[in-house]
Structures are given as C-alpha cells and as structure tokens.
C-alpha cells in the first residue's frame, strides 16, 4: 500500500480492497520502523490518526466519501494544528500547542484525509538543506549522506520513502520545489494568494505560499483542489474560483509554447542536471510542444534581492517571539530586558539570528531606501521580465536546482553558497508565480528535478504539462531501494 499514489489509494478504498484504518496502521508502522532513521517527522500522532481513519471509514460506509476521504498525509510543522505541537522546527516553539487549525488543515480535514503527524523542517523555514532544524537534520532516503533539501525536506523525504503518499509544504524561495527535486518527488508552489496563509507561521509574508508535495501531478491536482480557495482571514488570499485541476490533466500538449530562459543554462549548472533537462525538452517536443529561447535579464539580481526582502520581513514577523506571550522563556530572568535577550538568544538558532540581524539592518533608519526599497524596485523588474516572457510563450522550463542533492556540511560554513542552491527558484517567489518540480533523471543515486513555471493562476496548465510528461516517463515511479 505504501507504494501507491493518492489516486490509486482512493480507488482501493472505494473498491473495499483495504480500509483507511488498515492503511493508516500500515503507514504508522513504517514511520515508527525504518522511517525513523530519516528523522522526517517532528511529531507523530497515532491516536488522532486512527480516530480520523475510523471516522473516514464510517463516512465511506455512509456513502459520503470524497476522493481524498481516508487517504493518509502529513503536515509540515509550520501549519498550526489544534491540540498538537506546532514547533516550526525551532526550540522557540518547542512547547507551543496551537489552539486552532490553519486554513489548509481545516480544508484537508473537511476532505476526510488522515493526518499522521508533522514533518521536520528548517527552523522557521530558513534553510536549503534541512540542517537548521532544532530536531536535527532529515536524511535523504536515496542516499543518507545527502541532504533532502530545505525547508520542506521532511515532507519530501517522507513522500519519497513511502511514509505518506502526500504532505503539505511551503515555498518562500523554493522550499517546495528544491526538496522535491532532491528527493525525486513532485512539488507545486501555487500562485501567491491562491492558498490561504492563515495559520501558517510567517517567515516572509509577501513570499510565503503553501502547496502540496506528492508523487505525481495527478495527486497534486487532487490536493490543490482541496487546499486552494478564498479565505477572508488572509487579506492576501485572492477571491477567485478554484478550477477542477484534475479535469484539465487529460488534454494534449500540441502547440504548447515553452520558453527556455537562457540565464538558467549557463555557468554553475551541473552537467548531469543539464543533460536531464535536455532529455526532458526532447520528450516535450515529441508530445507536440514547441520551444523558444527567452531572456529573464534581471534574474542575476534575484538572490541578492531576495536576501534583503526575506530577512527584512522575517525580522518583523519573528519579533513576536519574545518569551512573554508564548514560546521559549529563559530561566529566572533578572528583569524584562534580560528576559527578552536570553529567551530569544536561547530560542533561535544561528541561521534565524543571522537573517534577523540582516533584516533589521536593512530596515533601520538611514538604510531603508538603500536596501529594502531598492530591493522592492528590483523585484518589480524581475516580475516584468517574466510577464514579457509570457507574452511569447505559455510556460517556462528549466532546472529546479543547479546540482543534485549535496552532502551534509558541504555548505554550512558558507551561507552564500547555500543560498545559491535556490538560484533557479527564488525569482518565481519574487514574481508571485506558480511553478512545479517533477522528477526528470538521476546523477548516480541522486534524483534530478525539472522545473516548469507558469503565469499567474495558471496551475491547471502546469499540472497538465507535468502530468503528460509523467505519462511518458517513469522517473516518478522510481523508489529508494532501502524504502521500496
């Protein structure tokens, strides 16, 4: 059962081949057994999961089941879940039990899915390797010496290892697409505002977006139909109808115009990744797509622009974690200033402190115009590059990451080199566009991901293009040998 996709599990449940309880018990056994060495979960919730599975079986027996009823999944530990620890991978929130559910959690519960627990992540979603989690690093199921990518590495590793068929994730600068690429699974970053951020602990509010990680584009379409939609509790959530993404999957790609950004195929791209992308281009040609080279002339400014805006917003968002209202509080503070200093000093890890300091500096008096305002102006140029490209083509295609998964410790002493691992994903967040990553090959044992980028609210076309590719390739069917 652990090797089946959501669509296959849904059909199995509907046909009575197994119950949701049997499926849930099987996956909980994998999480507690061989899956434990991956460290993909921060919290496992067997009692709640089995109760939800029984409720799903009862719902199905009553003839009230939907396509996702009874299907297990996991939430990234950045989503608030009522009565369950929501740590965001940080010591600061190690003792935080949320009194409410995030919008995404509510939607998935309403669909009858069964949550097995909360997945590990970089602290407050800050990282590209899952090495900054307070709960320790997540292992890549394909090779234990390799990182799973960040910050949704726990979700990606759990899906790749067959611990869950799908998981929620978030993407601020590539945190769905880069770990999906490194773990050989599929990940979708929707348009900014397509999915409510209510109850999702904020890192950089103008960039954060929730999305699914699963094995196939069909599964991501099923998940997005549930996750997307207007929520008045999030002022940035767009009031717009949610299409039936699964209905759009079957169309052919004849005449689809795909752009190849020349800036994505230059220096720094690993030859194995370049070869996999070239092979994918050939597959799309055989499917009827046409290609055209386009330019994203300001893409070289994306990383420096992002690392002004994101830290600036994180320094504001994380100011609420002060040890006074909730979160970690130091022992025996001598006065209020001591309470603030030691609570935050003890609660936050090194990468979070680094970004708070950078962001506070960028927002400080005398530097706001030189850094934050200038970065926002560059952000507009980057967005305009994409919009000009989409006047000529329907989608953009390129690598998801410049290299396959790297080893633990390879970039920990050089933050800038770590930040560059997101060089092909960050600009998408600055422009608020949707994009997905799908498996497209291997370098040795390590997966390679292909990235497709669409214009705003064009998730249906993205999922269709990804689905057609997965119908003629088998990269998404490959499983890590140790977790087959």
Tab-separated table of C-alpha atoms in Angstrom:
chain	number	residue	atom	x	y	z
A	1	UNK	CA	0.000	0.000	0.000
A	2	UNK	CA	2.871	2.405	0.739
A	3	UNK	CA	3.928	2.478	-2.919
A	4	UNK	CA	0.529	3.623	-4.212
A	5	UNK	CA	-0.326	7.159	-5.235
A	6	UNK	CA	-3.243	9.111	-3.784
A	7	UNK	CA	-5.345	8.332	-6.864
A	8	UNK	CA	-4.577	4.610	-6.547
A	9	UNK	CA	-5.279	4.620	-2.807
A	10	UNK	CA	-8.563	6.409	-3.419
A	11	UNK	CA	-9.624	3.735	-5.877
A	12	UNK	CA	-8.520	0.966	-3.482
A	13	UNK	CA	-10.524	2.475	-0.629
A	14	UNK	CA	-13.574	2.898	-2.850
A	15	UNK	CA	-13.331	-0.718	-4.028
A	16	UNK	CA	-13.043	-2.001	-0.454
A	17	UNK	CA	-9.587	-3.530	-1.059
A	18	UNK	CA	-8.473	-2.113	2.297
A	19	UNK	CA	-9.882	0.230	4.923
A	20	UNK	CA	-8.493	3.572	5.972
A	21	UNK	CA	-7.628	2.058	9.372
A	22	UNK	CA	-5.607	-0.737	7.728
A	23	UNK	CA	-3.832	1.778	5.521
A	24	UNK	CA	-3.150	4.131	8.431
A	25	UNK	CA	-1.786	1.340	10.638
A	26	UNK	CA	0.492	0.189	7.827
A	27	UNK	CA	1.997	3.661	7.296
A	28	UNK	CA	2.308	4.388	11.030
A	29	UNK	CA	4.301	1.157	11.272
A	30	UNK	CA	6.660	2.347	8.520
A	31	UNK	CA	7.109	5.744	10.198
A	32	UNK	CA	7.965	4.171	13.557
A	33	UNK	CA	10.081	1.445	11.966
A	34	UNK	CA	12.547	2.010	9.168
A	35	UNK	CA	11.304	5.532	8.549
A	36	UNK	CA	12.569	6.683	11.960
A	37	UNK	CA	16.181	6.806	10.727
A	38	UNK	CA	15.208	9.548	8.256
A	39	UNK	CA	14.099	11.911	11.067
A	40	UNK	CA	11.405	13.137	8.678
A	41	UNK	CA	8.824	13.689	11.433
A	42	UNK	CA	8.907	16.016	14.439
A	43	UNK	CA	5.607	14.713	15.829
A	44	UNK	CA	3.689	11.523	15.050
A	45	UNK	CA	0.050	11.435	16.146
A	46	UNK	CA	-1.146	7.805	16.007
A	47	UNK	CA	-4.191	8.218	18.281
A	48	UNK	CA	-5.600	11.134	16.307
A	49	UNK	CA	-4.738	9.403	13.031
A	50	UNK	CA	-6.541	6.174	13.906
A	51	UNK	CA	-9.582	8.110	15.133
A	52	UNK	CA	-9.638	10.063	11.855
A	53	UNK	CA	-9.254	6.818	9.886
A	54	UNK	CA	-12.227	5.263	11.701
A	55	UNK	CA	-14.261	8.403	11.002
A	56	UNK	CA	-13.281	8.182	7.329
A	57	UNK	CA	-14.302	4.523	7.141
A	58	UNK	CA	-17.660	5.405	8.719
A	59	UNK	CA	-18.095	8.259	6.257
A	60	UNK	CA	-17.398	5.909	3.368
A	61	UNK	CA	-19.812	3.293	4.719
A	62	UNK	CA	-22.485	6.011	4.835
A	63	UNK	CA	-21.878	6.873	1.186
A	64	UNK	CA	-20.465	10.319	1.994
A	65	UNK	CA	-16.839	9.836	0.919
A	66	UNK	CA	-14.975	12.123	-1.455
A	67	UNK	CA	-11.873	11.219	-3.480
A	68	UNK	CA	-9.500	12.014	-0.600
A	69	UNK	CA	-11.529	10.521	2.252
A	70	UNK	CA	-9.435	8.127	4.298
A	71	UNK	CA	-6.162	8.864	2.471
A	72	UNK	CA	-3.250	9.483	4.886
A	73	UNK	CA	-0.985	12.530	4.656
A	74	UNK	CA	1.258	14.716	6.853
A	75	UNK	CA	1.554	18.429	7.539
A	76	UNK	CA	4.773	20.399	7.532
A	77	UNK	CA	5.284	21.576	11.100
A	78	UNK	CA	4.753	25.179	10.033
A	79	UNK	CA	0.948	24.727	9.909
A	80	UNK	CA	-0.943	25.273	13.174
A	81	UNK	CA	-2.823	22.153	14.239
A	82	UNK	CA	-5.234	22.309	17.157
A	83	UNK	CA	-4.048	20.354	20.196
A	84	UNK	CA	-0.785	19.237	18.534
A	85	UNK	CA	2.685	20.758	18.909
A	86	UNK	CA	3.500	23.246	16.148
A	87	UNK	CA	7.223	23.878	16.523
A	88	UNK	CA	8.242	25.295	13.136
A	89	UNK	CA	11.462	23.355	13.650
A	90	UNK	CA	12.538	25.717	16.438
A	91	UNK	CA	13.337	25.476	20.123
A	92	UNK	CA	11.413	28.754	20.420
A	93	UNK	CA	8.121	26.936	19.752
A	94	UNK	CA	9.054	23.506	21.107
A	95	UNK	CA	6.316	23.816	23.758
A	96	UNK	CA	3.682	25.522	21.586
A	97	UNK	CA	0.371	23.646	21.328
A	98	UNK	CA	-1.774	25.510	18.838
A	99	UNK	CA	-5.344	26.348	19.969
A	100	UNK	CA	-6.596	26.462	16.372
A	101	UNK	CA	-6.142	24.920	12.934
A	102	UNK	CA	-4.616	26.611	9.895
A	103	UNK	CA	-6.960	27.109	6.928
A	104	UNK	CA	-5.123	24.426	4.962
A	105	UNK	CA	-5.507	21.989	7.873
A	106	UNK	CA	-9.235	22.739	8.069
A	107	UNK	CA	-9.682	22.127	4.343
A	108	UNK	CA	-7.813	18.829	4.407
A	109	UNK	CA	-9.737	17.651	7.465
A	110	UNK	CA	-13.017	18.551	5.752
A	111	UNK	CA	-11.982	16.391	2.790
A	112	UNK	CA	-11.566	13.454	5.195
A	113	UNK	CA	-7.804	12.984	4.847
A	114	UNK	CA	-5.981	11.371	7.766
A	115	UNK	CA	-3.043	13.316	9.216
A	116	UNK	CA	-0.308	11.031	10.578
A	117	UNK	CA	1.874	13.783	12.052
A	118	UNK	CA	4.027	16.866	11.480
A	119	UNK	CA	7.120	16.780	9.293
A	120	UNK	CA	10.585	18.107	10.073
A	121	UNK	CA	11.801	21.367	8.521
A	122	UNK	CA	14.493	24.009	8.632
A	123	UNK	CA	13.925	26.341	11.580
A	124	UNK	CA	11.176	28.828	10.668
A	125	UNK	CA	11.616	27.615	7.061
A	126	UNK	CA	15.058	29.233	6.835
A	127	UNK	CA	17.443	26.924	5.047
A	128	UNK	CA	18.088	24.942	1.907
A	129	UNK	CA	19.270	21.675	3.407
A	130	UNK	CA	17.176	20.860	6.500
A	131	UNK	CA	20.308	21.239	8.616
A	132	UNK	CA	18.939	24.127	10.700
A	133	UNK	CA	16.100	22.232	12.405
A	134	UNK	CA	16.228	22.185	16.226
A	135	UNK	CA	15.235	18.500	15.938
A	136	UNK	CA	18.206	17.530	13.807
A	137	UNK	CA	18.668	17.061	10.068
A	138	UNK	CA	16.437	14.977	7.811
A	139	UNK	CA	18.186	12.239	5.811
A	140	UNK	CA	17.691	11.876	2.089
A	141	UNK	CA	16.104	8.434	1.507
A	142	UNK	CA	18.069	7.998	-1.715
A	143	UNK	CA	21.456	8.417	-0.004
A	144	UNK	CA	21.806	9.073	3.746
A	145	UNK	CA	24.908	11.262	3.329
A	146	UNK	CA	22.920	13.704	1.175
A	147	UNK	CA	20.615	16.488	2.344
A	148	UNK	CA	16.924	16.248	1.415
A	149	UNK	CA	16.754	19.953	0.540
A	150	UNK	CA	15.008	22.629	2.530
A	151	UNK	CA	12.949	23.817	4.119
A	152	UNK	CA	10.247	21.213	3.349
A	153	UNK	CA	12.816	18.393	3.420
A	154	UNK	CA	10.824	16.372	5.945
A	155	UNK	CA	7.722	16.399	3.740
A	156	UNK	CA	9.721	15.498	0.610
A	157	UNK	CA	11.681	12.705	2.332
A	158	UNK	CA	8.507	11.249	3.887
A	159	UNK	CA	6.809	11.032	0.489
A	160	UNK	CA	9.917	9.645	-1.246
A	161	UNK	CA	10.320	6.933	1.410
A	162	UNK	CA	6.672	5.855	1.236
A	163	UNK	CA	5.842	7.003	4.765
A	164	UNK	CA	2.920	9.061	3.428
A	165	UNK	CA	1.574	9.460	-0.117
A	166	UNK	CA	1.478	13.264	0.196
A	167	UNK	CA	2.328	16.116	2.530
A	168	UNK	CA	1.766	19.833	2.805
A	169	UNK	CA	4.729	22.157	2.393
A	170	UNK	CA	5.567	25.832	1.992
A	171	UNK	CA	7.691	27.721	-0.507
A	172	UNK	CA	9.276	31.114	0.260
A	173	UNK	CA	12.237	30.897	-2.122
A	174	UNK	CA	11.993	27.340	-3.445
A	175	UNK	CA	11.259	25.345	-0.297
A	176	UNK	CA	8.766	23.044	-2.043
A	177	UNK	CA	10.499	22.698	-5.412
A	178	UNK	CA	14.138	22.278	-4.329
A	179	UNK	CA	13.489	19.453	-1.779
A	180	UNK	CA	11.092	17.788	-4.231
A	181	UNK	CA	13.926	17.807	-6.782
A	182	UNK	CA	16.467	16.418	-4.316
A	183	UNK	CA	14.137	13.635	-3.147
A	184	UNK	CA	12.706	12.603	-6.529
A	185	UNK	CA	9.082	13.591	-5.876
A	186	UNK	CA	6.673	16.179	-7.299
A	187	UNK	CA	6.089	19.574	-5.686
A	188	UNK	CA	3.862	22.517	-6.586
A	189	UNK	CA	4.267	26.144	-5.494
A	190	UNK	CA	0.911	27.819	-6.351
A	191	UNK	CA	0.413	31.457	-7.298
A	192	UNK	CA	0.835	33.823	-4.335
A	193	UNK	CA	-2.635	34.257	-2.839
A	194	UNK	CA	-4.067	31.029	-4.327
A	195	UNK	CA	-3.867	29.207	-0.954
A	196	UNK	CA	-4.638	30.931	2.353
A	197	UNK	CA	-1.716	31.591	4.682
A	198	UNK	CA	-3.996	31.765	7.739
A	199	UNK	CA	-2.461	29.634	10.478
A	200	UNK	CA	0.793	29.178	8.587
A	201	UNK	CA	3.622	30.590	10.718
A	202	UNK	CA	5.036	33.503	8.748
A	203	UNK	CA	8.621	33.720	7.525
A	204	UNK	CA	8.425	36.379	4.767
A	205	UNK	CA	4.790	37.362	4.311
A	206	UNK	CA	4.996	38.662	0.733
A	207	UNK	CA	6.737	35.474	-0.457
A	208	UNK	CA	5.339	32.544	1.575
A	209	UNK	CA	2.952	30.173	-0.178
A	210	UNK	CA	1.583	26.759	0.801
A	211	UNK	CA	1.418	23.866	-1.639
A	212	UNK	CA	1.483	20.065	-1.911
A	213	UNK	CA	4.284	17.523	-2.266
A	214	UNK	CA	3.220	14.171	-3.719
A	215	UNK	CA	4.419	11.532	-6.145
A	216	UNK	CA	2.541	12.647	-9.232
A	217	UNK	CA	0.949	15.707	-10.788
A	218	UNK	CA	-2.417	13.944	-10.638
A	219	UNK	CA	-2.042	13.686	-6.854
A	220	UNK	CA	-1.028	17.349	-6.599
A	221	UNK	CA	-4.120	18.320	-8.612
A	222	UNK	CA	-6.297	16.408	-6.141
A	223	UNK	CA	-4.580	18.115	-3.206
A	224	UNK	CA	-4.723	21.615	-4.695
A	225	UNK	CA	-8.459	21.339	-5.342
A	226	UNK	CA	-8.838	20.997	-1.575
A	227	UNK	CA	-6.158	23.440	-0.398
A	228	UNK	CA	-6.928	26.366	-2.728
A	229	UNK	CA	-9.737	28.863	-2.330
A	230	UNK	CA	-10.668	32.183	-0.795
A	231	UNK	CA	-10.291	32.679	2.937
A	232	UNK	CA	-11.352	36.065	4.384
A	233	UNK	CA	-8.950	35.566	7.321
A	234	UNK	CA	-5.978	36.109	4.975
A	235	UNK	CA	-6.085	39.583	3.404
A	236	UNK	CA	-3.686	38.472	0.646
A	237	UNK	CA	-5.821	35.470	-0.352
A	238	UNK	CA	-7.399	36.042	-3.766
A	239	UNK	CA	-11.185	35.684	-4.174
A	240	UNK	CA	-11.236	33.541	-7.274
A	241	UNK	CA	-12.941	30.264	-8.237
A	242	UNK	CA	-10.924	27.068	-7.894
A	243	UNK	CA	-10.870	25.087	-11.157
A	244	UNK	CA	-11.156	21.308	-11.206
A	245	UNK	CA	-7.469	20.765	-11.853
A	246	UNK	CA	-7.971	17.016	-12.346
A	247	UNK	CA	-10.278	17.665	-15.335
A	248	UNK	CA	-7.532	19.564	-17.163
A	249	UNK	CA	-4.932	16.803	-16.905
A	250	UNK	CA	-6.018	14.825	-19.956
A	251	UNK	CA	-5.523	17.496	-22.637
A	252	UNK	CA	-2.653	17.082	-25.111
A	253	UNK	CA	0.266	19.466	-25.481
A	254	UNK	CA	0.169	20.045	-29.237
A	255	UNK	CA	1.099	23.653	-29.880
A	256	UNK	CA	2.139	24.372	-26.293
A	257	UNK	CA	4.794	27.099	-26.406
A	258	UNK	CA	7.580	26.585	-23.878
A	259	UNK	CA	10.270	29.161	-23.173
A	260	UNK	CA	13.844	28.328	-22.217
A	261	UNK	CA	15.359	31.176	-20.145
A	262	UNK	CA	18.922	31.482	-21.387
A	263	UNK	CA	20.031	32.630	-17.929
A	264	UNK	CA	19.060	29.195	-16.496
A	265	UNK	CA	21.505	27.241	-18.669
A	266	UNK	CA	24.802	28.974	-18.040
A	267	UNK	CA	27.709	28.776	-15.627
A	268	UNK	CA	27.202	26.754	-12.455
A	269	UNK	CA	24.723	24.241	-13.882
A	270	UNK	CA	25.816	20.670	-13.156
A	271	UNK	CA	26.341	18.675	-16.403
A	272	UNK	CA	24.117	15.825	-15.208
A	273	UNK	CA	21.300	18.278	-14.449
A	274	UNK	CA	21.759	19.945	-17.838
A	275	UNK	CA	21.617	16.543	-19.541
A	276	UNK	CA	18.393	15.601	-17.742
A	277	UNK	CA	16.769	18.904	-18.712
A	278	UNK	CA	17.840	18.423	-22.354
A	279	UNK	CA	16.272	14.945	-22.351
A	280	UNK	CA	13.049	16.398	-20.924
A	281	UNK	CA	12.994	19.007	-23.708
A	282	UNK	CA	13.182	16.172	-26.248
A	283	UNK	CA	10.227	14.423	-24.546
A	284	UNK	CA	8.157	17.591	-24.686
A	285	UNK	CA	8.981	18.035	-28.371
A	286	UNK	CA	7.672	14.510	-29.009
A	287	UNK	CA	4.497	15.500	-27.111
A	288	UNK	CA	3.923	18.384	-29.523
A	289	UNK	CA	5.379	21.347	-27.646
A	290	UNK	CA	7.475	23.996	-29.359
A	291	UNK	CA	10.424	25.798	-27.792
A	292	UNK	CA	11.757	29.306	-27.886
A	293	UNK	CA	14.684	30.894	-26.077
A	294	UNK	CA	13.671	33.825	-23.880
A	295	UNK	CA	15.558	36.127	-21.560
A	296	UNK	CA	14.987	36.897	-17.887
A	297	UNK	CA	17.568	39.652	-17.959
A	298	UNK	CA	17.389	40.573	-14.280
A	299	UNK	CA	17.434	37.037	-12.917
A	300	UNK	CA	21.023	37.501	-11.673
A	301	UNK	CA	19.616	40.043	-9.209
A	302	UNK	CA	17.079	37.625	-7.729
A	303	UNK	CA	19.261	36.125	-4.995
A	304	UNK	CA	20.592	39.440	-3.589
A	305	UNK	CA	17.111	40.976	-3.894
A	306	UNK	CA	15.544	38.030	-2.063
A	307	UNK	CA	18.132	38.130	0.713
A	308	UNK	CA	17.182	41.712	1.508
A	309	UNK	CA	13.386	41.320	1.331
A	310	UNK	CA	13.044	37.939	3.039
A	311	UNK	CA	15.253	38.752	6.072
A	312	UNK	CA	13.580	42.162	6.405
A	313	UNK	CA	10.148	40.557	6.591
A	314	UNK	CA	11.369	37.763	8.857
A	315	UNK	CA	12.870	40.262	11.297
A	316	UNK	CA	9.419	41.856	11.633
A	317	UNK	CA	7.485	38.574	11.781
A	318	UNK	CA	9.734	36.936	14.346
A	319	UNK	CA	9.702	39.925	16.704
A	320	UNK	CA	6.543	38.430	18.255
A	321	UNK	CA	8.530	35.507	19.668
A	322	UNK	CA	9.867	37.168	22.789
A	323	UNK	CA	9.243	34.687	25.609
A	324	UNK	CA	6.490	36.856	27.094
A	325	UNK	CA	3.250	35.714	25.476
A	326	UNK	CA	4.246	32.224	24.320
A	327	UNK	CA	7.243	30.277	23.167
A	328	UNK	CA	10.531	29.603	24.903
A	329	UNK	CA	11.223	31.584	28.076
A	330	UNK	CA	14.620	31.649	29.782
A	331	UNK	CA	15.060	30.531	33.376
A	332	UNK	CA	14.990	33.125	36.179
A	333	UNK	CA	15.300	36.401	34.244
A	334	UNK	CA	16.592	39.272	36.376
A	335	UNK	CA	14.496	41.916	34.566
A	336	UNK	CA	12.455	42.443	31.386
A	337	UNK	CA	15.473	43.195	29.188
A	338	UNK	CA	17.211	40.035	30.403
A	339	UNK	CA	14.013	38.072	29.667
A	340	UNK	CA	13.894	39.303	26.066
A	341	UNK	CA	17.580	38.853	25.371
A	342	UNK	CA	18.054	35.400	26.819
A	343	UNK	CA	14.689	33.995	25.630
A	344	UNK	CA	15.394	34.998	22.038
A	345	UNK	CA	19.085	34.123	22.273
A	346	UNK	CA	18.305	30.624	23.549
A	347	UNK	CA	15.186	30.048	21.431
A	348	UNK	CA	16.535	30.885	17.980
A	349	UNK	CA	19.250	29.028	16.074
A	350	UNK	CA	22.218	30.557	14.235
A	351	UNK	CA	20.620	30.857	10.767
A	352	UNK	CA	17.490	32.537	12.146
A	353	UNK	CA	19.608	35.005	14.148
A	354	UNK	CA	21.692	35.760	11.054
A	355	UNK	CA	18.607	36.614	8.999
A	356	UNK	CA	17.007	38.678	11.784
A	357	UNK	CA	20.195	40.751	12.043
A	358	UNK	CA	20.432	41.235	8.272
A	359	UNK	CA	16.763	42.161	8.041
A	360	UNK	CA	16.828	44.561	10.967
A	361	UNK	CA	19.841	46.303	9.447
A	362	UNK	CA	18.121	46.608	6.061
A	363	UNK	CA	15.063	48.194	7.674
A	364	UNK	CA	16.936	50.522	10.027
A	365	UNK	CA	16.803	54.307	9.740
A	366	UNK	CA	19.109	55.564	7.025
A	367	UNK	CA	19.354	52.209	5.236
A	368	UNK	CA	15.722	51.504	4.289
A	369	UNK	CA	15.934	53.392	0.974
A	370	UNK	CA	19.335	51.956	0.092
A	371	UNK	CA	18.391	48.321	0.709
A	372	UNK	CA	14.732	47.412	1.236
A	373	UNK	CA	13.208	49.999	-1.107
A	374	UNK	CA	15.833	49.293	-3.770
A	375	UNK	CA	15.180	45.545	-3.468
A	376	UNK	CA	11.453	46.101	-3.965
A	377	UNK	CA	12.186	48.120	-7.120
A	378	UNK	CA	14.374	45.296	-8.450
A	379	UNK	CA	11.613	42.845	-7.585
A	380	UNK	CA	9.326	44.713	-9.979
A	381	UNK	CA	11.930	44.434	-12.751
A	382	UNK	CA	12.166	40.685	-12.176
A	383	UNK	CA	8.365	40.337	-12.308
A	384	UNK	CA	8.223	42.379	-15.529
A	385	UNK	CA	10.819	40.058	-17.119
A	386	UNK	CA	8.515	37.101	-16.520
A	387	UNK	CA	5.425	38.910	-17.810
A	388	UNK	CA	7.251	39.877	-21.023
A	389	UNK	CA	8.320	36.253	-21.494
A	390	UNK	CA	4.737	35.056	-21.062
A	391	UNK	CA	3.668	37.307	-23.942
A	392	UNK	CA	5.695	34.960	-26.172
A	393	UNK	CA	5.304	31.544	-24.508
A	394	UNK	CA	2.849	29.609	-22.321
A	395	UNK	CA	5.293	28.064	-19.843
A	396	UNK	CA	8.959	28.291	-18.937
A	397	UNK	CA	11.139	25.223	-18.453
A	398	UNK	CA	14.474	24.801	-16.716
A	399	UNK	CA	16.289	23.076	-13.865
A	400	UNK	CA	14.869	23.193	-10.335
A	401	UNK	CA	18.315	23.295	-8.704
A	402	UNK	CA	21.828	23.770	-10.119
A	403	UNK	CA	23.075	20.458	-8.700
A	404	UNK	CA	21.678	17.204	-7.340
A	405	UNK	CA	21.433	16.947	-3.541
A	406	UNK	CA	24.717	17.893	-1.876
A	407	UNK	CA	26.307	16.284	1.185
A	408	UNK	CA	25.660	17.302	4.766
A	409	UNK	CA	28.058	20.023	5.859
A	410	UNK	CA	29.095	20.913	2.307
A	411	UNK	CA	27.789	24.490	2.528
A	412	UNK	CA	27.284	25.088	6.257
A	413	UNK	CA	30.366	27.315	6.588
A	414	UNK	CA	29.473	29.362	3.521
A	415	UNK	CA	25.917	30.774	3.711
A	416	UNK	CA	26.185	32.469	0.309
A	417	UNK	CA	26.952	29.186	-1.473
A	418	UNK	CA	23.992	27.647	0.374
A	419	UNK	CA	21.728	30.489	-0.757
A	420	UNK	CA	22.795	29.926	-4.391
A	421	UNK	CA	21.274	26.423	-4.323
A	422	UNK	CA	17.919	28.220	-4.747
A	423	UNK	CA	19.099	30.350	-7.665
A	424	UNK	CA	16.507	28.946	-10.134
A	425	UNK	CA	13.554	29.079	-7.752
A	426	UNK	CA	13.790	32.401	-5.887
A	427	UNK	CA	12.717	34.676	-8.749
A	428	UNK	CA	9.395	32.818	-9.004
A	429	UNK	CA	8.521	33.821	-5.426
A	430	UNK	CA	9.547	37.431	-6.037
A	431	UNK	CA	7.135	37.496	-9.011
A	432	UNK	CA	4.363	35.570	-7.207
A	433	UNK	CA	4.140	32.955	-9.977
A	434	UNK	CA	3.163	29.276	-9.819
A	435	UNK	CA	5.790	26.622	-10.555
A	436	UNK	CA	6.259	22.919	-10.109
A	437	UNK	CA	9.089	20.424	-9.898
A	438	UNK	CA	8.865	16.875	-11.247
A	439	UNK	CA	11.451	14.072	-11.279
A	440	UNK	CA	13.460	14.007	-14.522
A	441	UNK	CA	16.510	11.806	-14.003
A	442	UNK	CA	19.373	10.844	-11.723
A	443	UNK	CA	23.009	11.658	-11.122
A	444	UNK	CA	24.279	8.400	-9.652
A	445	UNK	CA	21.741	7.627	-6.912
A	446	UNK	CA	20.625	11.247	-6.500
A	447	UNK	CA	17.436	12.494	-8.209
A	448	UNK	CA	17.261	15.481	-10.551
A	449	UNK	CA	14.238	17.761	-10.762
A	450	UNK	CA	12.744	19.599	-13.732
A	451	UNK	CA	11.032	22.939	-13.112
A	452	UNK	CA	8.038	24.309	-15.040
A	453	UNK	CA	6.935	27.910	-14.406
A	454	UNK	CA	3.538	29.347	-15.357
A	455	UNK	CA	1.938	32.750	-15.379
A	456	UNK	CA	-0.308	33.839	-12.513
A	457	UNK	CA	-3.134	31.362	-11.693
A	458	UNK	CA	-2.116	29.014	-14.498
A	459	UNK	CA	-1.758	25.977	-12.216
A	460	UNK	CA	-4.068	23.894	-14.433
A	461	UNK	CA	-1.748	24.192	-17.450
A	462	UNK	CA	1.307	23.499	-15.299
A	463	UNK	CA	-0.240	20.345	-13.857
A	464	UNK	CA	-1.373	19.234	-17.306
A	465	UNK	CA	2.145	19.663	-18.720
A	466	UNK	CA	3.650	17.813	-15.764
A	467	UNK	CA	1.085	15.025	-15.962
A	468	UNK	CA	1.653	14.415	-19.671
A	469	UNK	CA	5.409	14.173	-19.064
A	470	UNK	CA	4.786	11.649	-16.289
A	471	UNK	CA	2.641	9.561	-18.628
A	472	UNK	CA	5.611	9.009	-20.972
A	473	UNK	CA	8.423	8.757	-18.392
A	474	UNK	CA	8.923	6.651	-15.295
A	475	UNK	CA	11.197	8.802	-13.126
A	476	UNK	CA	8.328	9.426	-10.681
A	477	UNK	CA	7.838	5.654	-10.265
A	478	UNK	CA	11.397	5.075	-9.031
A	479	UNK	CA	11.718	4.353	-5.292
A	480	UNK	CA	14.740	4.472	-2.968
A	481	UNK	CA	15.939	0.884	-2.649
A	482	UNK	CA	16.075	0.995	1.143
A	483	UNK	CA	12.408	2.090	1.345
A	484	UNK	CA	10.867	0.113	-1.526
